[in-house]
Amino acid sequence: MDRLKIAILGFGSVGKGLAKIIADKNLGIIITAIADSKSGIIDNKGLNVAKVLRAKKKTGLCGDTSVTPQKIIETAEYDVLVEVTPTNATTGQPALDYIKSALSRGKNVVTSNKGPIALEYKVLQKMADDNDCLLKYEATVCGAIPIIHALQHGLAGNKIKKIYGVFNGTCNYILTRMSDEKLTYKQALLEARELGYAESDPTYDIKGIDAAIKLVILANTVLGFDKTLDDVEITGIDNMSSDAIGLALEDGKTIRLIGEIDAERETLSVAPRILPKNHILVVKDTLNAVTARTDLAGDVTLIGKGAGSFETASAIISDLLYIKENHGGRN
Ligand code: HSE
C-alpha cells in the first residue's frame, strides 16, 4: 500500500518523539498534520518534520493559531488520528471528543491517552466497529512494553488469573532513588519531573492514580470487565518516608508500588508492597514489570521502560504498523 498518513494531536514529549522517529526511520508513514495546545499545521503532501520541530523549539508553537485540532480532524487528509495529548482521568477531555470525532468519520485512531480508554473504552470500540475502523491504545499501559498485544494475542487461549506488577515509572524511579541513593522523597520526585517521566499533573503518579487507570484499562480491554477508577483500592507513595524504606532494606527487602488485578475475584488494587530485593518485580528506575498468571503458560513476566518519549512512541508505532498491515490504511 501507499504510505500511511497520520495526523498527530499533542506535540509534547510523546508527539515530538514520534515525529522524530517517523522522520528518521523509513516506516512508510508520513505526517500530514500536527497540533499542539495552541496551534496547528496541515500539509496533505507530508510535513517537513525538522522544520516543525525547529519552529516549536523557537516559538513554542508548531504552527498557526487558527489551525485547531477539530479543524485538523475535519479537513486534513489522514488514515490514522494519533491522539497524544495529556491524560485527564476525570473527564477524558478534550481527547475523548477528538477521538469520537475521528471515529465517527471512519478514521482509525491510535492513542497514548489513558483518560478516554479508561473511561469509555466500550463506547469507543463500538464506534470503531460501527465505522469499520481500528482503535489501538498499546501506549496507554506500560510504555514500551507490548503488554496489551501480549495479553490479547500472545497469551490467547490462556485463562488469565492475575495481572500484577509495577505500572508507574515515576513512582518506581522515586522508590529506586530513595532506596539506592538515599534521596528524600522530595528530591527524588523533583528528579523524576525534571527527567520528564511524570504526568503533567504528577499527583496522578504519586497517589497511585496513574497505575490504577492502567489497571482499569487492562481489566476492561483485555479481561472484558466494566471497571472504573472508583473500583480500584488505591494507596499511593505520597506518604512514603525514608525510614520505611530504611527498615525494609535492613531486612534485605525494598518497597515497590504494585498494581494488581485479581481476575477471579474481579478486584483491582494499587499499594506499596515490601518485596525481597531479588524479586522479579523489583526493577530499577523507570522500568515497569508485569506478571500475568495464566493457566497454561504459568507466570509470564514482561519488563521494559514504562515511560519516556521514544519508549512510548515505540508502542504507538507498533499500533500504526499494525493498522498499515491489517487495515490497509483504507480510510
Ligand atoms: N507518568 C507515567 C509513568 C507515564 O511514570 O509511568 C507513563 O504512563
XYZ file of C-alpha atoms and ligand atoms in Angstrom:
339
model
C 0.000 0.000 0.000
C 0.888 3.682 -0.190
C 2.348 5.449 2.743
C 0.165 5.652 5.837
C -0.904 9.235 6.510
C -1.194 10.302 10.109
C -2.357 13.430 11.946
C -0.867 13.989 15.401
C -2.780 15.815 18.144
C -0.443 16.687 21.013
C 3.114 17.853 20.461
C 4.746 17.389 23.855
C 7.328 14.791 24.754
C 5.461 11.863 23.129
C 4.282 13.706 19.993
C 7.722 15.149 19.288
C 9.430 11.791 19.885
C 7.003 10.116 17.500
C 7.543 12.764 14.810
C 11.344 12.425 15.080
C 11.208 8.650 14.709
C 8.887 8.853 11.712
C 11.192 11.399 10.071
C 14.311 9.299 10.782
C 13.087 5.781 10.017
C 11.746 4.595 6.738
C 8.482 3.158 8.060
C 6.177 4.098 5.193
C 4.405 6.662 7.375
C 4.005 10.380 6.661
C 2.667 13.114 8.920
C 0.103 15.388 7.280
C -0.961 17.428 10.319
C 0.218 18.294 13.817
C -1.492 20.250 16.591
C -0.220 21.384 19.965
C -2.365 23.036 22.619
C -2.262 26.446 20.907
C -1.639 25.918 17.203
C -1.622 23.518 14.297
C -0.234 22.865 10.817
C -1.502 20.858 7.851
C 0.265 19.748 4.672
C -1.521 16.903 2.953
C 1.610 16.019 0.937
C 3.573 15.443 4.171
C 5.016 17.923 6.643
C 8.697 18.798 6.890
C 9.109 17.453 10.432
C 12.532 19.025 11.069
C 11.077 22.430 10.211
C 8.066 21.958 12.509
C 10.334 20.818 15.356
C 12.548 23.870 14.858
C 9.538 26.197 14.931
C 8.222 24.524 18.076
C 11.570 24.936 19.818
C 11.925 28.564 18.799
C 8.368 29.842 19.309
C 6.643 27.214 21.455
C 4.132 26.745 18.629
C 4.127 24.066 15.948
C 2.030 26.089 13.514
C -0.706 28.646 13.099
C -3.084 29.566 15.923
C -6.068 29.367 13.547
C -5.477 25.622 12.947
C -7.295 23.789 15.736
C -7.404 20.040 16.464
C -11.025 19.996 15.273
C -10.043 21.655 12.007
C -7.380 19.001 11.520
C -9.834 16.187 12.297
C -12.360 17.576 9.824
C -10.198 18.853 6.976
C -6.769 17.179 6.889
C -6.062 14.069 4.814
C -5.120 11.207 7.137
C -5.655 7.475 7.644
C -4.966 7.498 11.382
C -5.523 10.118 14.051
C -2.732 9.830 16.642
C -4.047 11.335 19.858
C -1.237 12.038 22.350
C -2.485 14.956 24.427
C -2.124 14.790 28.254
C -4.416 12.498 30.247
C -7.426 13.860 32.076
C -8.616 10.955 34.214
C -11.867 12.624 35.295
C -13.419 13.736 32.018
C -11.087 12.301 29.371
C -11.400 15.649 27.614
C -10.597 17.144 25.210
C -9.133 13.892 23.889
C -12.401 11.976 24.201
C -14.195 14.354 21.822
C -11.287 14.322 19.363
C -11.280 10.517 19.283
C -15.071 10.300 18.873
C -14.994 12.887 16.130
C -12.348 10.950 14.173
C -14.016 7.545 14.678
C -17.402 8.910 13.587
C -15.681 9.980 10.347
C -14.421 6.425 9.858
C -10.816 7.295 10.754
C -8.556 4.850 12.617
C -7.315 6.107 15.989
C -4.115 5.363 17.914
C -3.785 6.916 21.346
C -1.455 7.015 24.324
C -4.121 8.879 26.274
C -5.321 6.863 29.254
C -8.355 9.004 30.106
C -10.629 8.170 27.147
C -9.732 4.462 27.146
C -10.229 4.059 30.908
C -13.492 5.999 30.885
C -15.223 4.952 27.662
C -13.438 2.015 26.069
C -16.622 0.122 25.217
C -18.328 3.143 23.629
C -15.225 3.976 21.593
C -14.664 0.373 20.473
C -18.294 0.146 19.325
C -17.884 3.390 17.366
C -14.770 1.953 15.743
C -16.569 -1.293 14.858
C -19.643 0.544 13.532
C -17.453 2.734 11.329
C -15.184 -0.100 10.132
C -12.017 1.353 11.598
C -9.468 0.409 14.244
C -8.894 1.817 17.722
C -5.464 0.985 19.183
C -4.077 2.009 22.586
C -0.924 -0.045 23.299
C 0.899 3.066 24.583
C -1.639 3.660 27.362
C -0.190 0.900 29.553
C 3.495 0.396 30.407
C 5.067 2.497 27.647
C 7.388 0.384 25.535
C 6.201 -2.999 26.866
C 3.791 -4.601 24.373
C 1.592 -5.720 27.257
C -1.794 -5.346 25.574
C -0.675 -7.217 22.474
C 0.897 -9.933 24.652
C -2.256 -10.398 26.719
C -4.711 -10.195 23.809
C -2.716 -12.195 21.282
C 0.475 -13.771 22.659
C -1.369 -15.472 25.517
C -4.597 -16.107 23.602
C -6.296 -19.293 24.802
C -4.952 -18.913 28.331
C -7.152 -18.132 31.286
C -5.631 -15.051 32.884
C -5.953 -15.371 36.642
C -3.982 -12.342 37.772
C -2.097 -9.426 36.307
C 0.214 -7.669 38.741
C 3.344 -5.576 38.833
C 4.972 -2.181 38.560
C 2.858 0.077 36.352
C 4.223 3.532 37.125
C 7.727 4.564 36.081
C 7.751 7.774 38.091
C 6.990 6.013 41.400
C 9.469 3.282 40.581
C 12.113 5.899 39.859
C 11.398 7.674 43.165
C 11.461 4.442 45.177
C 14.675 3.298 43.468
C 16.439 6.596 44.149
C 15.241 6.652 47.771
C 16.382 3.087 48.270
C 19.695 3.037 46.363
C 20.899 6.638 46.702
C 19.151 7.537 49.978
C 17.496 10.578 48.384
C 14.497 12.061 50.188
C 11.086 11.638 48.622
C 11.049 15.313 47.562
C 14.485 15.173 45.917
C 13.577 12.013 44.003
C 10.250 13.447 42.808
C 11.985 16.595 41.596
C 14.418 14.478 39.567
C 11.607 12.414 38.055
C 9.832 15.585 36.989
C 12.987 17.117 35.544
C 13.594 13.958 33.525
C 10.082 14.241 32.041
C 8.713 10.919 33.327
C 5.921 12.307 35.482
C 2.449 13.156 34.180
C 1.739 16.863 33.602
C -0.045 16.612 36.960
C 2.423 14.438 38.968
C -0.134 13.784 41.712
C -1.580 11.220 39.277
C 1.699 9.317 39.573
C 2.497 9.561 43.256
C -1.026 8.979 44.524
C -1.236 5.747 42.543
C -3.928 7.065 40.191
C -1.864 6.555 37.031
C -1.215 2.920 37.961
C -4.905 2.469 38.831
C -6.002 3.863 35.449
C -3.724 1.363 33.724
C -5.340 -1.478 35.703
C -8.802 -0.264 34.653
C -7.675 -0.224 31.018
C -6.315 -3.783 31.204
C -9.351 -5.037 33.125
C -11.806 -3.605 30.603
C -9.926 -4.153 27.350
C -8.219 -7.496 27.998
C -10.488 -9.168 30.574
C -13.827 -7.699 29.424
C -14.690 -6.174 32.811
C -16.582 -2.955 33.308
C -14.447 -1.225 35.942
C -13.945 2.435 36.766
C -11.300 4.236 38.801
C -13.677 4.145 41.779
C -13.459 0.335 41.773
C -9.713 0.413 42.470
C -8.472 0.372 46.065
C -5.593 2.835 45.915
C -2.710 3.746 48.214
C -0.004 5.915 46.657
C 3.576 6.631 47.689
C 2.948 10.247 48.678
C 3.431 9.397 52.357
C 6.499 7.237 51.814
C 9.246 8.034 54.307
C 12.968 7.330 54.094
C 12.527 5.480 57.428
C 10.043 2.992 55.923
C 12.461 2.230 53.101
C 15.379 2.017 55.561
C 13.527 -0.570 57.655
C 12.782 -2.709 54.597
C 16.431 -2.502 53.499
C 17.684 -3.647 56.923
C 15.687 -6.803 56.313
C 17.137 -7.397 52.801
C 13.931 -6.079 51.259
C 12.700 -2.986 49.472
C 9.424 -1.265 48.558
C 7.676 -1.074 45.192
C 4.260 0.292 44.168
C 2.371 -2.778 42.972
C -0.865 -2.792 40.973
C -2.874 -5.994 40.887
C -5.910 -7.301 39.059
C -7.309 -10.467 40.600
C -9.366 -11.697 37.665
C -11.078 -14.436 39.646
C -12.260 -12.114 42.415
C -12.649 -9.217 39.966
C -10.752 -6.873 42.304
C -8.247 -4.155 41.438
C -5.738 -2.606 43.844
C -2.653 -0.396 43.953
C -0.433 -0.191 47.040
C 3.212 -0.044 48.131
C 4.453 -3.529 48.997
C 7.550 -4.828 50.724
C 9.352 -7.280 48.433
C 12.640 -9.208 48.640
C 15.330 -7.246 46.786
C 15.791 -10.117 44.319
C 12.045 -10.406 43.499
C 11.395 -10.401 39.755
C 9.209 -7.294 40.097
C 11.937 -5.293 41.858
C 13.089 -3.428 38.765
C 15.038 -0.178 38.773
C 14.402 3.407 37.731
C 11.568 3.920 35.235
C 11.287 0.259 34.337
C 7.872 -1.356 34.562
C 7.429 -5.077 35.216
C 4.190 -7.003 34.803
C 3.434 -10.626 35.569
C 0.443 -12.382 34.037
C -0.543 -15.522 35.939
C -2.165 -17.913 33.498
C -3.477 -21.483 33.461
C -1.415 -22.799 30.530
C 1.685 -20.624 30.292
C 2.142 -20.238 34.066
C 3.638 -16.909 35.084
C 4.824 -14.685 32.255
C 6.692 -11.504 33.220
C 7.422 -8.646 30.867
C 9.933 -5.950 31.824
C 10.696 -2.730 29.964
C 10.652 1.029 30.002
C 7.261 2.317 31.081
C 7.765 5.984 30.379
C 9.747 8.224 28.078
C 9.376 9.860 24.726
C 10.827 7.258 22.327
C 9.642 4.365 24.505
C 6.011 5.494 24.305
C 6.455 6.302 20.624
C 7.619 2.702 20.123
C 4.207 1.433 21.237
C 2.421 3.969 19.030
C 4.468 2.937 16.016
C 3.669 -0.725 16.574
C -0.045 0.195 16.544
C 0.418 2.272 13.376
C 2.238 -0.538 11.578
C -0.450 -2.990 12.716
C -3.078 -0.744 11.117
C -0.971 -0.367 7.985
C -0.698 -4.137 7.627
C -4.165 -5.151 8.759
C -6.404 -2.350 7.642
C -4.564 -1.119 4.595
C -4.865 2.429 5.942
C -8.068 2.434 3.971
C -9.745 5.461 5.430
N 3.736 9.077 34.230
C 3.691 7.737 33.723
C 4.691 6.895 34.464
C 3.997 7.771 32.251
O 5.517 7.465 35.186
O 4.647 5.676 34.384
C 3.579 6.556 31.505
O 2.219 6.279 31.631
